[in-house]
Amino acid sequence: MTETQNGLPGSPGAGPILSVRNARYVYPRGDVVALEEISVDVPVGQSLGIVGQNGSGKTTLTKLMNGLLRPTSGSVIVDDLDTARHPVQVLAAHVGYVFQNPNHQLFAPTVADELAFGPRNIGVPEAEIAERVAEATEFFRLGDILTLHPYRISFPLRKLVGIASIFTMRPKVFILDEPTTGQDHRTTNTINRLIHELVDRGSTVICVAHDMPLLADVSERLIVMWNARLIADGTPREVFADRAVMERTHLAPPQITQFSMQLPGREGRAPALSLDELVAEYRTPGRLAGKEA
Amino acid sequence: MQGMNVSVTHVRGTSWLHRMSPIAKLSWLLAIMAFAFASYNPWPLFAIALAGIGMAATAGILKPILRILLVFAPVTASMIVIQAIAPAICQNTCTPATTLGPLTLYQEGISHGLSLSARVLSMEIIAIVALVTTNPSDLFSAFARLRVPYILNFMVSMTLQLIPVLTREVQIVLSAQRSRGMKSTGFGSVIPSFVPVFAGAFERVQQLSISLESRAFGSTGKKTSYRQIEFGTLDRIIAVAGLVVGLVGTVVGLVFWSAGQTPVIILPVWLTVTVFLIAAVMFVGVVIAALVAIARS
Amino acid sequence: MATEPYIAIADLGFSYAQGTRPALTGITLTVEQGEYVGVIGLNGAGKTTLGLCLNGIIPHMLMGEQTGTIAVAGKDPGVVPVREMARIVGMVFDNPEFQMSQVTAAEEVALGLENLGVPYADMVVRVAEALAIVGLTGYDERSPMGLSGGQQQRLAIASTLAMKPSILFMDEPTSNLDPIGKEEVFEIARRLNRDEGMTIIVAEHEVEVLAEYADRIIVLHEGRIALQGTPTEVFSQVDTMAALGLRVPQVTEFAYRIAGLGAGPVADPGARAGTAPGLTSPVAQLPVKLSTAIEWVGARG
């Protein structure tokens, strides 16, 4: 387990923005344990990836994080608010949840209305709403489609509008549920870039995904869910290198990472996360000297 | 988010009712319905309703039946209440049975209410007992065997399966909207969910129809059936018995128990008041719940 | 299995009735019996449209203007009714749940057979066989809606297999599945191809998997074929693929850059491709699989 980071520079001693403490979740009907006791602290500004098969508890965990579900025991604290004591609507201003299928979110007559819906609900004054919509329009490059009906635009664009409509609420934490599942390479790159930009601006971004290359690139920390339990927590490099965990959970690191781990002459080195990294390594003289990375 | 059960009402079991062929059950259901429409006298109908509960008990499904009845009870209750205080059947010459505060309960009204509710209740209970003990698959196979048009059968089957699916979709959409700060939880909040759910349903139907078509769905030739339902000798006897009883019963109902033949039912005053109060409580309860739901939206 | 072999498409074009631009233009390709073909391209490139032309959904069910010729196992899907093509081409789509309509899994598998009027005794055998191939034996009475995504997709495959097609077209079958589900589906495709000799055509984004199993790759771009060839031939053209906005297996791109073929990271895949590039001869034969990539690096020293 790695040390969790301190708060952002300039805010010494800042605690985690999200704290899951011994949270357990059992479905009210049928006594199915969706999540065994789990504790995880997310520092401000961290980019966290959550991986696991369907049914491993990862979705339950994220729904505990934004208050859609209340823990059966234990607690979840978000931005100093106990999720058990505040309704989802109030927590929504602090934690934004972008659903996997944008169709589940979008219902307003125009994209602009969609963007305004969230901030209006949480009581942002109209003048400021207009400002936030303008900001989102620029950030997500939605200028051409503002007046269009959400169902008239392509599915990848709808995904962006889905994220943008949470963005206008300016939550400190973003939870993205499988943002690139089913998307082609071009859209995946756009989402990748977006996540980087959100993190650069200081947002905490939690990404639930099966897309290992995406997470290798955007996440600084990965947690692995299996059978309603958290079974690994570390940097992507550490998690991918942990063959036992990968095998047990039937997850595979990105091909380039697996490749780096099987290359002769690279024993003892940490696995590569990206092409750039491995290519740079190969262009450096003395690369096969077996030195520690 | 998979993991749903399709059959909203089916409860598995091995009782005699479960084992009876769905065609036989349908035959008896039809018989009861014909009789219920023919009869106005509530007593035979209440007797049938009670017999239905008795059958449910012997088949081990009493609890599910009572639970489902709880949902339908207020409707039945409303008939008694409304008819008692504002009878539809008498023009000017209604006899008051008693007064309850500002309300006058009319003799004819109570009587009429009892008849209507008995009719509904008897059909309800028999239909629910039949549905609960029949696997939906078998039910549709029975329809097919009875030469119900394939398309109709399919549409009903599909609709039944879509109910839990669409309910789930509505719940997801509502979660998504709550996650965007939407506060209203009542009636009005469900409206915004219609667009996404309809869009989803539309997409589903599109892909489904292509998938079905690709499996020769549009064929006009003879179709065979994978699901074979039992319709043995005993089942045939039961089914025919049902039709006969239905026919005879309808005639009897028309002759002896039709509206013209049934005198106004006069209950002791205490009974009238008790029945009315129970029905009123159920009825008012539902109205209040509905108003609260609307107010919260 | 049916004895008819292959698919021959010449200059196929199609525009949807309500479309603004042609969905397919000038498609010319052949598929031999028993081939495993991967079709890749951006969303909207025409992969689904191409598949729907194979079994006659286009033009019988989806209206539009179709030009050129297409022959599937010697039959013209534009003329032959869809119910007949259904015996030759099985179709699996990207949303597992949207393909389910029956109350039990066994009935789902039997649906096609019922429609074709297959006798009951045969149906029982074929349903059991199909469920066995996809590993769902014993699931007969289960409700399809209650199954996991991976199981549903396997059920969808079984329901086409029951009709004993010789060609299976799968349109992004794993895009909505978790890693285990993806593995299961690709494993079935591999087995069907290798053990049953089925012709498999898969439209997918999972280029690493296709590189592993496909005999041939077809790259669609804006309705046209931009590239086709063996995985090695296609994926070695890293720059061209990038210009089309498509990925190649990570190990291939790695080899490309190590071999000094590219000055640095490939061109921004988000950039518009302009006119579709024609077939270019690969600069080198780069490895496309993990195993061959390791050998390749070893050979270079």
Coordinates of N, CA, C and O in Angstrom, one line a residue, chain A residues 48-51 174-179 195 205-209 214-215 218-219:
Chain A
L48 N -7.9 8.9 -9.4 CA -8.0 7.5 -8.9 C -8.7 6.6 -9.9 O -9.7 7.0 -10.5
G49 N -8.2 5.4 -10.2 CA -8.9 4.5 -11.0 C -9.4 3.3 -10.2 O -8.7 2.9 -9.3
I50 N -10.6 2.9 -10.5 CA -11.2 1.7 -9.9 C -11.4 0.6 -10.9 O -12.1 0.9 -11.9
V51 N -10.8 -0.5 -10.8 CA -11.0 -1.6 -11.7 C -11.5 -2.9 -11.0 O -11.4 -3.0 -9.8
F174 N -15.1 14.3 -9.2 CA -15.8 13.8 -10.4 C -15.8 12.3 -10.3 O -14.7 11.7 -10.1
I175 N -16.9 11.6 -10.4 CA -16.9 10.2 -10.6 C -17.3 9.9 -12.0 O -18.4 10.2 -12.4
L176 N -16.5 9.2 -12.8 CA -16.8 8.9 -14.2 C -17.0 7.4 -14.3 O -16.1 6.6 -14.0
D177 N -18.2 7.0 -14.6 CA -18.5 5.5 -14.7 C -18.3 5.1 -16.1 O -19.1 5.3 -17.0
E178 N -17.2 4.3 -16.3 CA -16.8 3.7 -17.6 C -16.9 4.8 -18.8 O -17.8 4.6 -19.7
P179 N -16.1 5.8 -18.7 CA -16.3 6.9 -19.7 C -15.9 6.5 -21.1 O -16.4 7.1 -22.1
I195 N -9.8 14.2 -18.9 CA -9.5 13.8 -17.6 C -8.2 14.5 -17.1 O -8.2 15.0 -16.0
V205 N -10.5 13.2 -9.5 CA -11.3 12.5 -10.5 C -11.2 11.0 -10.2 O -10.1 10.4 -10.1
I206 N -12.3 10.4 -10.1 CA -12.4 8.9 -9.8 C -13.0 8.3 -11.1 O -14.1 8.6 -11.5
C207 N -12.2 7.4 -11.7 CA -12.6 6.7 -12.9 C -12.8 5.3 -12.7 O -11.9 4.5 -12.3
V208 N -14.0 4.8 -13.0 CA -14.3 3.4 -13.0 C -14.2 2.9 -14.4 O -14.9 3.4 -15.3
A209 N -13.3 2.0 -14.7 CA -13.1 1.6 -16.1 C -12.6 0.2 -16.3 O -12.0 -0.4 -15.4
L214 N -6.2 3.4 -20.8 CA -6.6 4.7 -20.3 C -6.2 5.0 -18.9 O -5.6 6.0 -18.6
L215 N -6.5 4.0 -18.0 CA -6.1 4.2 -16.6 C -4.6 4.3 -16.4 O -4.1 5.1 -15.6
V218 N -4.0 8.0 -17.2 CA -4.6 9.1 -16.5 C -4.6 9.0 -15.0 O -4.7 9.9 -14.2
S219 N -4.5 7.7 -14.5 CA -4.6 7.5 -13.0 C -3.3 7.5 -12.3 O -2.3 6.9 -12.8

